[in-house]
mmCIF file of C-alpha atoms and ligand atoms in Angstrom:
data_model
loop_
_atom_site.group_PDB
_atom_site.id
_atom_site.type_symbol
_atom_site.label_atom_id
_atom_site.label_comp_id
_atom_site.label_asym_id
_atom_site.label_seq_id
_atom_site.Cartn_x
_atom_site.Cartn_y
_atom_site.Cartn_z
ATOM 1 C CA MET A 1 279.686 229.008 -100.474
ATOM 2 C CA THR A 2 277.544 229.072 -103.501
ATOM 3 C CA ASP A 3 279.496 230.468 -106.630
ATOM 4 C CA THR A 4 278.126 233.865 -106.724
ATOM 5 C CA SER A 5 278.441 234.189 -110.711
ATOM 6 C CA ILE A 6 275.635 231.707 -110.930
ATOM 7 C CA LEU A 7 273.478 233.737 -108.640
ATOM 8 C CA HIS A 8 274.274 236.928 -110.742
ATOM 9 C CA GLN A 9 273.479 235.161 -114.027
ATOM 10 C CA GLU A 10 270.137 233.987 -112.587
ATOM 11 C CA PHE A 11 269.371 237.432 -111.031
ATOM 12 C CA LEU A 12 269.978 239.115 -113.901
ATOM 13 C CA ASN A 13 267.982 236.521 -116.370
ATOM 14 C CA ARG A 14 265.028 236.995 -113.999
ATOM 15 C CA PHE A 15 265.105 240.794 -113.357
ATOM 16 C CA GLY A 16 267.193 242.155 -116.142
ATOM 17 C CA VAL A 17 269.769 244.159 -114.018
ATOM 18 C CA ASP A 18 272.353 242.848 -111.760
ATOM 19 C CA GLY A 19 272.182 243.129 -107.621
ATOM 20 C CA MET A 20 274.923 242.924 -105.108
ATOM 21 C CA ALA A 21 276.252 239.832 -103.229
ATOM 22 C CA TYR A 22 275.872 239.214 -99.731
ATOM 23 C CA ALA A 23 277.052 236.104 -97.333
ATOM 24 C CA ALA A 24 276.485 234.605 -93.986
ATOM 25 C CA PRO A 25 277.816 231.404 -93.102
ATOM 26 C CA GLY A 26 276.424 228.477 -90.971
ATOM 27 C CA ARG A 27 278.759 227.409 -87.711
ATOM 28 C CA ILE A 28 280.301 224.898 -85.585
ATOM 29 C CA ASN A 29 280.590 224.721 -81.858
ATOM 30 C CA LEU A 30 283.272 223.195 -80.006
ATOM 31 C CA ILE A 31 281.538 223.044 -76.393
ATOM 32 C CA GLY A 32 278.665 224.690 -74.721
ATOM 33 C CA GLU A 33 275.423 223.234 -76.049
ATOM 34 C CA HIS A 34 271.874 224.313 -74.908
ATOM 35 C CA THR A 35 273.761 226.809 -72.676
ATOM 36 C CA ASP A 36 273.021 229.809 -74.539
ATOM 37 C CA TYR A 37 269.107 230.182 -73.533
ATOM 38 C CA ASN A 38 270.435 229.479 -70.135
ATOM 39 C CA GLY A 39 272.901 232.665 -69.739
ATOM 40 C CA GLY A 40 275.646 230.623 -70.049
ATOM 41 C CA PHE A 41 278.729 230.241 -72.443
ATOM 42 C CA VAL A 42 278.965 228.950 -75.627
ATOM 43 C CA PHE A 43 282.412 228.602 -78.220
ATOM 44 C CA PRO A 44 281.310 228.503 -81.666
ATOM 45 C CA GLY A 45 282.923 229.452 -84.745
ATOM 46 C CA ALA A 46 281.568 230.167 -88.334
ATOM 47 C CA VAL A 47 282.281 227.857 -91.158
ATOM 48 C CA ASP A 48 283.353 228.171 -95.006
ATOM 49 C CA LYS A 49 279.630 227.388 -95.916
ATOM 50 C CA GLY A 50 276.758 229.428 -95.801
ATOM 51 C CA ILE A 51 274.147 231.229 -97.800
ATOM 52 C CA THR A 52 274.888 233.674 -100.572
ATOM 53 C CA ALA A 53 272.622 236.103 -101.959
ATOM 54 C CA VAL A 54 272.267 238.644 -104.833
ATOM 55 C CA ILE A 55 269.751 241.568 -103.841
ATOM 56 C CA LYS A 56 268.806 244.913 -105.280
ATOM 57 C CA PRO A 57 265.933 247.051 -104.516
ATOM 58 C CA ASN A 58 262.777 247.306 -106.777
ATOM 59 C CA GLY A 59 261.479 250.493 -106.051
ATOM 60 C CA THR A 60 258.029 249.094 -104.822
ATOM 61 C CA THR A 61 257.023 247.247 -101.607
ATOM 62 C CA VAL A 62 257.209 244.014 -102.707
ATOM 63 C CA VAL A 63 259.582 241.310 -102.067
ATOM 64 C CA ASN A 64 260.207 238.807 -104.957
ATOM 65 C CA LEU A 65 262.728 235.756 -103.741
ATOM 66 C CA TYR A 66 264.314 232.992 -105.702
ATOM 67 C CA ALA A 67 265.627 230.194 -103.795
ATOM 68 C CA ILE A 68 267.786 228.404 -106.807
ATOM 69 C CA ASP A 69 268.384 225.075 -104.605
ATOM 70 C CA LEU A 70 264.731 224.603 -104.183
ATOM 71 C CA ARG A 71 264.246 225.958 -107.303
ATOM 72 C CA GLN A 72 261.216 227.864 -105.801
ATOM 73 C CA GLY A 73 260.168 231.551 -105.684
ATOM 74 C CA CYS A 74 257.967 233.444 -103.338
ATOM 75 C CA THR A 75 256.538 237.186 -103.252
ATOM 76 C CA PHE A 76 255.104 238.897 -100.458
ATOM 77 C CA ASP A 77 254.439 242.652 -99.565
ATOM 78 C CA ILE A 78 256.495 243.976 -96.813
ATOM 79 C CA SER A 79 252.988 245.302 -95.328
ATOM 80 C CA ASP A 80 251.376 241.801 -95.132
ATOM 81 C CA PRO A 81 251.329 240.994 -91.645
ATOM 82 C CA ALA A 82 250.772 237.216 -92.200
ATOM 83 C CA GLY A 83 253.583 236.439 -94.792
ATOM 84 C CA PRO A 84 254.206 233.279 -96.714
ATOM 85 C CA SER A 85 253.180 230.184 -95.231
ATOM 86 C CA THR A 86 256.525 228.140 -96.185
ATOM 87 C CA THR A 87 258.734 227.797 -93.442
ATOM 88 C CA HIS A 88 261.820 228.695 -95.585
ATOM 89 C CA PHE A 89 260.318 231.601 -96.923
ATOM 90 C CA ARG A 90 259.125 232.779 -93.340
ATOM 91 C CA TYR A 91 262.892 233.202 -92.450
ATOM 92 C CA VAL A 92 263.456 235.949 -94.934
ATOM 93 C CA TYR A 93 259.960 237.311 -94.067
ATOM 94 C CA GLY A 94 260.557 237.515 -90.251
ATOM 95 C CA VAL A 95 263.836 239.430 -90.840
ATOM 96 C CA VAL A 96 261.955 241.949 -93.111
ATOM 97 C CA ARG A 97 259.403 242.763 -90.496
ATOM 98 C CA GLU A 98 261.772 242.616 -87.381
ATOM 99 C CA LEU A 99 264.017 245.166 -89.228
ATOM 100 C CA MET A 100 261.168 247.484 -90.062
ATOM 101 C CA ALA A 101 259.961 247.100 -86.385
ATOM 102 C CA ALA A 102 263.564 247.977 -85.693
ATOM 103 C CA GLY A 103 262.948 251.255 -87.507
ATOM 104 C CA LEU A 104 264.973 250.424 -90.768
ATOM 105 C CA ASP A 105 263.183 251.833 -93.775
ATOM 106 C CA VAL A 106 262.988 248.446 -95.820
ATOM 107 C CA MET A 107 261.490 248.640 -99.190
ATOM 108 C CA GLY A 108 260.896 245.898 -101.690
ATOM 109 C CA PHE A 109 263.736 243.950 -103.186
ATOM 110 C CA ASN A 110 264.376 241.259 -105.719
ATOM 111 C CA ALA A 111 266.758 238.642 -104.348
ATOM 112 C CA VAL A 112 268.092 235.378 -105.568
ATOM 113 C CA TYR A 113 269.952 233.105 -103.318
ATOM 114 C CA GLY A 114 271.426 229.869 -102.457
ATOM 115 C CA GLY A 115 273.844 227.877 -100.107
ATOM 116 C CA ASP A 116 275.899 224.905 -99.298
ATOM 117 C CA VAL A 117 275.380 223.936 -95.544
ATOM 118 C CA PRO A 118 274.011 220.608 -95.532
ATOM 119 C CA LEU A 119 270.245 220.930 -94.356
ATOM 120 C CA GLY A 120 269.214 219.409 -91.121
ATOM 121 C CA ALA A 121 272.883 218.852 -89.888
ATOM 122 C CA GLY A 122 272.721 220.967 -86.928
ATOM 123 C CA MET A 123 274.969 223.689 -88.749
ATOM 124 C CA SER A 124 272.585 226.480 -88.699
ATOM 125 C CA SER A 125 271.630 226.799 -92.390
ATOM 126 C CA SER A 126 268.516 229.128 -90.899
ATOM 127 C CA ALA A 127 270.886 231.375 -88.936
ATOM 128 C CA ALA A 128 272.948 231.745 -91.800
ATOM 129 C CA LEU A 129 269.652 232.612 -93.950
ATOM 130 C CA GLU A 130 268.376 234.762 -91.470
ATOM 131 C CA CYS A 131 271.790 236.732 -91.021
ATOM 132 C CA CYS A 132 272.489 237.179 -94.913
ATOM 133 C CA PHE A 133 269.314 239.044 -95.189
ATOM 134 C CA ALA A 134 269.488 240.740 -91.965
ATOM 135 C CA PHE A 135 273.212 242.068 -92.873
ATOM 136 C CA ALA A 136 272.303 242.639 -96.646
ATOM 137 C CA LEU A 137 269.223 244.804 -95.995
ATOM 138 C CA ASN A 138 270.691 246.880 -93.135
ATOM 139 C CA ASP A 139 273.620 247.446 -95.638
ATOM 140 C CA ILE A 140 271.454 248.127 -98.503
ATOM 141 C CA PHE A 141 268.730 250.230 -96.840
ATOM 142 C CA ASN A 142 271.537 252.351 -94.865
ATOM 143 C CA GLY A 143 270.735 250.977 -91.598
ATOM 144 C CA GLN A 144 273.010 251.444 -88.399
ATOM 145 C CA ILE A 145 271.916 248.509 -86.897
ATOM 146 C CA ASP A 146 274.999 247.049 -85.178
ATOM 147 C CA LYS A 147 275.989 243.184 -85.474
ATOM 148 C CA MET A 148 274.725 242.134 -81.980
ATOM 149 C CA SER A 149 271.637 243.622 -82.815
ATOM 150 C CA LEU A 150 271.002 242.261 -86.245
ATOM 151 C CA ALA A 151 271.864 238.532 -84.535
ATOM 152 C CA ARG A 152 268.834 239.212 -82.285
ATOM 153 C CA ILE A 153 266.572 239.929 -85.271
ATOM 154 C CA GLY A 154 267.544 236.371 -86.835
ATOM 155 C CA GLN A 155 266.635 234.889 -83.032
ATOM 156 C CA ALA A 156 263.553 236.803 -83.072
ATOM 157 C CA THR A 157 262.599 235.426 -86.563
ATOM 158 C CA GLU A 158 263.116 232.024 -85.214
ATOM 159 C CA HIS A 159 260.820 232.971 -82.071
ATOM 160 C CA LYS A 160 257.979 234.713 -83.681
ATOM 161 C CA TYR A 161 257.904 233.595 -87.415
ATOM 162 C CA VAL A 162 259.061 230.020 -87.212
ATOM 163 C CA GLY A 163 258.035 228.928 -83.405
ATOM 164 C CA VAL A 164 261.786 227.769 -82.672
ATOM 165 C CA LYS A 165 262.500 229.404 -79.181
ATOM 166 C CA CYS A 166 266.441 228.874 -79.942
ATOM 167 C CA GLY A 167 269.263 230.928 -78.177
ATOM 168 C CA ILE A 168 271.588 233.664 -79.655
ATOM 169 C CA MET A 169 274.340 231.451 -80.610
ATOM 170 C CA ASP A 170 273.760 230.354 -84.406
ATOM 171 C CA GLN A 171 273.070 234.147 -85.207
ATOM 172 C CA PHE A 172 275.998 235.708 -83.148
ATOM 173 C CA ALA A 173 278.562 233.231 -84.852
ATOM 174 C CA SER A 174 277.187 233.827 -88.119
ATOM 175 C CA MET A 175 277.234 237.378 -87.592
ATOM 176 C CA HIS A 176 280.854 237.845 -85.604
ATOM 177 C CA GLY A 177 282.582 235.014 -87.294
ATOM 178 C CA ARG A 178 286.161 235.606 -88.061
ATOM 179 C CA GLU A 179 288.460 233.332 -90.196
ATOM 180 C CA GLY A 180 290.867 230.993 -88.139
ATOM 181 C CA ALA A 181 289.413 231.853 -84.959
ATOM 182 C CA LEU A 182 286.633 230.454 -82.293
ATOM 183 C CA MET A 183 284.834 232.923 -80.036
ATOM 184 C CA ARG A 184 283.419 232.236 -76.256
ATOM 185 C CA LEU A 185 280.456 234.145 -75.956
ATOM 186 C CA ASP A 186 279.272 234.913 -72.818
ATOM 187 C CA CYS A 187 275.308 234.898 -73.341
ATOM 188 C CA ARG A 188 274.299 236.611 -70.077
ATOM 189 C CA SER A 189 276.423 239.617 -70.574
ATOM 190 C CA GLY A 190 276.885 239.741 -74.093
ATOM 191 C CA GLU A 191 280.572 239.907 -73.935
ATOM 192 C CA TYR A 192 282.862 237.614 -76.242
ATOM 193 C CA GLN A 193 286.566 237.332 -77.082
ATOM 194 C CA TYR A 194 288.208 235.568 -80.121
ATOM 195 C CA PHE A 195 290.211 232.349 -79.784
ATOM 196 C CA PRO A 196 292.694 231.863 -82.524
ATOM 197 C CA TRP A 197 292.099 228.053 -83.471
ATOM 198 C CA HIS A 198 295.185 226.511 -85.013
ATOM 199 C CA PRO A 199 295.314 223.399 -82.748
ATOM 200 C CA LYS A 200 299.037 221.883 -83.892
ATOM 201 C CA GLY A 201 298.696 218.115 -84.715
ATOM 202 C CA TYR A 202 295.008 218.123 -84.320
ATOM 203 C CA ARG A 203 291.696 218.749 -86.473
ATOM 204 C CA LEU A 204 288.512 219.268 -86.176
ATOM 205 C CA VAL A 205 285.923 217.207 -88.616
ATOM 206 C CA LEU A 206 282.160 217.013 -88.450
ATOM 207 C CA VAL A 207 280.455 213.664 -89.087
ATOM 208 C CA ASN A 208 277.015 214.079 -90.514
ATOM 209 C CA SER A 209 274.976 211.426 -89.428
ATOM 210 C CA CYS A 210 272.534 212.356 -92.390
ATOM 211 C CA VAL A 211 269.602 211.959 -89.865
ATOM 212 C CA LYS A 212 267.920 215.055 -90.027
ATOM 213 C CA HIS A 213 267.944 217.303 -87.374
ATOM 214 C CA GLU A 214 264.608 219.391 -87.434
ATOM 215 C CA LEU A 215 264.001 222.206 -84.439
ATOM 216 C CA VAL A 216 260.649 223.366 -86.002
ATOM 217 C CA GLY A 217 258.174 221.293 -83.910
ATOM 218 C CA SER A 218 260.678 219.480 -82.052
ATOM 219 C CA PRO A 219 261.280 218.604 -78.461
ATOM 220 C CA TYR A 220 263.810 221.674 -78.215
ATOM 221 C CA ASN A 221 261.230 224.080 -76.920
ATOM 222 C CA ASP A 222 260.404 221.504 -74.242
ATOM 223 C CA ARG A 223 264.132 221.617 -73.185
ATOM 224 C CA ARG A 224 263.891 225.255 -72.880
ATOM 225 C CA ALA A 225 260.468 225.058 -70.574
ATOM 226 C CA SER A 226 262.210 222.721 -68.299
ATOM 227 C CA CYS A 227 265.011 225.008 -67.669
ATOM 228 C CA GLU A 228 263.142 227.819 -67.496
ATOM 229 C CA HIS A 229 260.812 226.223 -64.690
ATOM 230 C CA VAL A 230 263.863 224.969 -62.636
ATOM 231 C CA ALA A 231 265.365 228.662 -62.934
ATOM 232 C CA GLN A 232 262.129 229.897 -61.768
ATOM 233 C CA LEU A 233 261.841 227.737 -58.487
ATOM 234 C CA ALA A 234 265.578 228.396 -57.893
ATOM 235 C CA GLY A 235 264.863 232.037 -57.918
ATOM 236 C CA VAL A 236 267.258 232.893 -60.694
ATOM 237 C CA GLU A 237 267.124 234.316 -63.984
ATOM 238 C CA THR A 238 268.659 231.554 -65.744
ATOM 239 C CA LEU A 239 270.374 228.573 -64.897
ATOM 240 C CA ARG A 240 273.563 230.162 -65.243
ATOM 241 C CA ASP A 241 272.943 231.888 -61.969
ATOM 242 C CA CYS A 242 271.806 228.467 -60.255
ATOM 243 C CA THR A 243 274.457 226.897 -58.085
ATOM 244 C CA TRP A 244 275.028 223.011 -57.502
ATOM 245 C CA GLU A 245 273.893 223.588 -54.077
ATOM 246 C CA LYS A 246 270.404 225.318 -55.156
ATOM 247 C CA LEU A 247 269.798 222.450 -57.736
ATOM 248 C CA GLU A 248 270.469 219.831 -55.125
ATOM 249 C CA ALA A 249 268.246 221.620 -52.923
ATOM 250 C CA LEU A 250 265.582 221.332 -55.402
ATOM 251 C CA LYS A 251 265.853 217.893 -56.389
ATOM 252 C CA ALA A 252 263.014 216.808 -53.949
ATOM 253 C CA HIS A 253 260.649 219.266 -55.440
ATOM 254 C CA ILE A 254 261.098 218.800 -58.963
ATOM 255 C CA ASN A 255 260.537 215.681 -61.289
ATOM 256 C CA ASP A 256 263.688 213.884 -62.329
ATOM 257 C CA GLU A 257 263.579 214.731 -65.983
ATOM 258 C CA ASP A 258 263.855 218.677 -64.870
ATOM 259 C CA TYR A 259 266.628 217.543 -62.426
ATOM 260 C CA ARG A 260 268.559 216.045 -65.241
ATOM 261 C CA ARG A 261 268.106 218.776 -67.755
ATOM 262 C CA ALA A 262 269.357 221.287 -65.184
ATOM 263 C CA ARG A 263 272.015 219.113 -63.964
ATOM 264 C CA TYR A 264 273.397 218.821 -67.529
ATOM 265 C CA VAL A 265 273.329 222.573 -67.985
ATOM 266 C CA LEU A 266 275.301 223.526 -64.625
ATOM 267 C CA GLY A 267 277.835 220.855 -65.786
ATOM 268 C CA GLU A 268 278.024 222.577 -69.285
ATOM 269 C CA VAL A 269 278.596 225.854 -68.080
ATOM 270 C CA ASP A 270 281.615 224.600 -66.016
ATOM 271 C CA ARG A 271 282.888 222.519 -69.267
ATOM 272 C CA VAL A 272 283.187 225.450 -71.360
ATOM 273 C CA LEU A 273 285.205 227.237 -68.624
ATOM 274 C CA ALA A 274 287.474 224.118 -68.186
ATOM 275 C CA VAL A 275 288.087 224.171 -71.950
ATOM 276 C CA SER A 276 288.825 227.867 -72.227
ATOM 277 C CA ALA A 277 291.367 227.508 -69.273
ATOM 278 C CA ALA A 278 292.904 224.067 -71.255
ATOM 279 C CA LEU A 279 293.118 225.879 -74.556
ATOM 280 C CA GLU A 280 295.506 228.551 -72.918
ATOM 281 C CA ARG A 281 297.813 225.741 -72.387
ATOM 282 C CA ASP A 282 297.199 224.186 -75.625
ATOM 283 C CA ASP A 283 295.853 221.056 -73.493
ATOM 284 C CA TYR A 284 293.604 219.242 -76.280
ATOM 285 C CA ASP A 285 293.427 216.070 -74.120
ATOM 286 C CA THR A 286 291.374 218.005 -71.660
ATOM 287 C CA VAL A 287 289.430 219.800 -74.450
ATOM 288 C CA GLY A 288 288.403 216.447 -75.757
ATOM 289 C CA GLN A 289 287.721 214.785 -72.200
ATOM 290 C CA GLN A 290 285.194 217.599 -72.087
ATOM 291 C CA MET A 291 283.662 216.958 -75.389
ATOM 292 C CA TYR A 292 282.792 213.570 -74.340
ATOM 293 C CA LEU A 293 281.643 214.340 -71.043
ATOM 294 C CA THR A 294 279.368 216.898 -72.994
ATOM 295 C CA HIS A 295 278.068 214.171 -75.334
ATOM 296 C CA ASP A 296 277.409 212.072 -72.368
ATOM 297 C CA GLY A 297 275.216 214.703 -71.067
ATOM 298 C CA LEU A 298 273.279 215.351 -74.015
ATOM 299 C CA SER A 299 272.550 211.737 -74.540
ATOM 300 C CA ARG A 300 271.615 210.798 -71.088
ATOM 301 C CA ASP A 301 270.453 213.812 -69.097
ATOM 302 C CA TYR A 302 269.374 216.215 -71.915
ATOM 303 C CA GLU A 303 268.042 213.278 -73.981
ATOM 304 C CA VAL A 304 268.884 214.996 -77.454
ATOM 305 C CA SER A 305 270.764 212.387 -79.026
ATOM 306 C CA CYS A 306 269.718 209.349 -81.218
ATOM 307 C CA PRO A 307 271.123 205.891 -81.788
ATOM 308 C CA GLU A 308 273.154 206.794 -85.139
ATOM 309 C CA ILE A 309 274.742 209.898 -83.286
ATOM 310 C CA ASP A 310 275.597 207.820 -80.100
ATOM 311 C CA PHE A 311 277.009 205.233 -82.427
ATOM 312 C CA LEU A 312 279.250 207.685 -84.232
ATOM 313 C CA VAL A 313 280.376 208.963 -80.866
ATOM 314 C CA ASP A 314 281.021 205.257 -79.462
ATOM 315 C CA GLU A 315 283.000 204.573 -82.677
ATOM 316 C CA ALA A 316 285.249 207.620 -82.099
ATOM 317 C CA ARG A 317 285.860 206.816 -78.639
ATOM 318 C CA ARG A 318 286.611 203.149 -79.257
ATOM 319 C CA MET A 319 289.292 204.093 -81.865
ATOM 320 C CA GLY A 320 290.808 206.858 -79.597
ATOM 321 C CA VAL A 321 289.782 209.962 -81.286
ATOM 322 C CA THR A 322 290.410 212.926 -78.455
ATOM 323 C CA GLY A 323 287.009 214.369 -78.339
ATOM 324 C CA ALA A 324 283.834 213.857 -80.114
ATOM 325 C CA ARG A 325 280.162 214.925 -79.125
ATOM 326 C CA ILE A 326 276.616 215.473 -81.091
ATOM 327 C CA MET A 327 276.787 219.241 -82.205
ATOM 328 C CA GLY A 328 273.965 221.716 -81.978
ATOM 329 C CA GLY A 329 270.244 221.221 -80.999
ATOM 330 C CA GLY A 330 270.216 217.616 -81.534
ATOM 331 C CA PHE A 331 267.907 214.899 -82.687
ATOM 332 C CA GLY A 332 270.175 214.023 -85.497
ATOM 333 C CA GLY A 333 272.773 216.146 -87.353
ATOM 334 C CA CYS A 334 276.450 215.841 -86.915
ATOM 335 C CA THR A 335 278.833 214.907 -84.427
ATOM 336 C CA ILE A 336 281.908 217.158 -84.053
ATOM 337 C CA ASN A 337 285.274 215.438 -83.376
ATOM 338 C CA LEU A 338 288.482 216.364 -82.241
ATOM 339 C CA VAL A 339 291.100 214.032 -83.986
ATOM 340 C CA LYS A 340 294.891 213.661 -84.264
ATOM 341 C CA ASP A 341 296.536 214.496 -87.250
ATOM 342 C CA SER A 342 298.004 210.809 -87.217
ATOM 343 C CA LEU A 343 294.654 209.313 -86.613
ATOM 344 C CA TYR A 344 292.485 211.144 -89.003
ATOM 345 C CA ASP A 345 292.227 209.429 -92.248
ATOM 346 C CA ARG A 346 292.059 205.958 -90.653
ATOM 347 C CA PHE A 347 289.215 207.347 -88.109
ATOM 348 C CA LEU A 348 287.059 208.743 -91.115
ATOM 349 C CA ASP A 349 287.652 205.427 -93.353
ATOM 350 C CA GLU A 350 286.488 203.156 -90.244
ATOM 351 C CA VAL A 351 283.608 205.183 -88.998
ATOM 352 C CA GLN A 352 282.408 205.570 -92.770
ATOM 353 C CA HIS A 353 282.354 201.796 -93.255
ATOM 354 C CA SER A 354 281.176 200.591 -89.717
ATOM 355 C CA TYR A 355 278.331 203.283 -89.944
ATOM 356 C CA ARG A 356 277.342 201.825 -93.194
ATOM 357 C CA SER A 357 277.298 198.060 -91.962
ATOM 358 C CA ARG A 358 275.294 199.342 -88.906
ATOM 359 C CA PHE A 359 272.375 201.115 -90.269
ATOM 360 C CA GLY A 360 272.719 200.927 -94.045
ATOM 361 C CA ILE A 361 273.204 204.344 -94.805
ATOM 362 C CA ASP A 362 276.166 206.591 -95.483
ATOM 363 C CA CYS A 363 277.534 209.302 -93.098
ATOM 364 C CA GLN A 364 279.281 212.377 -94.497
ATOM 365 C CA PRO A 365 282.518 213.697 -93.148
ATOM 366 C CA ILE A 366 282.716 217.608 -93.154
ATOM 367 C CA PRO A 367 286.443 219.110 -92.547
ATOM 368 C CA VAL A 368 285.906 222.114 -90.456
ATOM 369 C CA ILE A 369 287.114 225.297 -91.979
ATOM 370 C CA ILE A 370 286.529 228.385 -89.919
ATOM 371 C CA GLY A 371 285.783 231.153 -92.099
ATOM 372 C CA ASP A 372 284.480 234.893 -91.786
ATOM 373 C CA GLY A 373 280.819 236.089 -90.677
ATOM 374 C CA ALA A 374 278.339 237.952 -92.490
ATOM 375 C CA ARG A 375 279.656 240.209 -95.346
ATOM 376 C CA LYS A 376 279.487 241.888 -98.493
ATOM 377 C CA ILE A 377 281.014 240.057 -101.629
HETATM 378 C C1 GLA B 401 270.241 225.455 -81.870
HETATM 379 C C2 GLA B 401 269.983 226.877 -81.545
HETATM 380 C C3 GLA B 401 271.029 227.416 -80.758
HETATM 381 C C4 GLA B 401 271.332 226.638 -79.411
HETATM 382 C C5 GLA B 401 271.892 225.092 -79.993
HETATM 383 C C6 GLA B 401 272.032 223.972 -78.854
HETATM 384 O O1 GLA B 401 271.414 225.549 -82.823
HETATM 385 O O2 GLA B 401 269.601 227.261 -82.437
HETATM 386 O O3 GLA B 401 270.496 228.540 -80.021
HETATM 387 O O4 GLA B 401 270.658 226.346 -78.631
HETATM 388 O O5 GLA B 401 270.531 224.502 -80.730
HETATM 389 O O6 GLA B 401 273.081 224.471 -78.279
#
């Protein structure tokens, strides 16, 4: 997390007083990709990286933001119906507007913030930003909004102010994260459970392909539209409620692309349950196998991978890594790898070397440390 003393100092320099510090993390996801908006299960955990903000109300209706990493500021009035045009600042503007719509008495404030989630890595830097401000403003302006509703405010911000029709996983994880635990969320019912994550003899590591993943304006929304189309034809609310039999019966009436999208989703719902059961018996081989199956589905059926990421997963497979797959929305970003301790250093050395030889760019290993969710510091 960004050093809060730097943020406090910058805040003091700009506004002449000090403010309160809040943080919210990015996330990883063990398994359950593109299942959230299909009413299925996800298995995320918060990470030790995120957004940290120093904030203080200023007694006006004006919001003054300063993003320390971008060295860029933005000012808007909370009553402005349009808001800033820069996507980055629209996340904060959207959160403010959605909190107001939820009945919170938001007033103007000053904020300085920064983050250490690599951008475009599929680790949900945008959810971290939304959740940091949603959590902080609810606290500062004496709101009683619960964490799940705050997560939904972050999600609504993506939908209405940025144009990404995302599911709830990222904001859920950023709000509810707990150090040392993954969470299984049933996105249909909203029920969730914590799973302590201390896999003996294994480690999780991300490999950032450094191919920028960007969901704004991406085919992410097309994937969702395909799923909704098939669900509608199947007469169910979401694909979570579509059986394999129903899907096969529909096969002749839908195009091949929609069929493959739905086939991936049905398989992924099953795989999260298989992983949950495997974790109960510390069966990491099964966890890993399911991760590879997820990757195959995301690459071939859901078509959200890219050559660089496929290469990273193939390399993991070739070296005997227990499990590997693309993580997050797709179209670049990171792979998540479940690696035996004994293979860990060799895997990272070799994969970095072979990636550089193949693509002429460096990939970036990011060890996974499961941290806490949104909080006051
Ligand atoms: C992005 C979205 C999430 C989820 C993942 C894919 O991270 O924000 O809601 O759909 O992609 O699992």
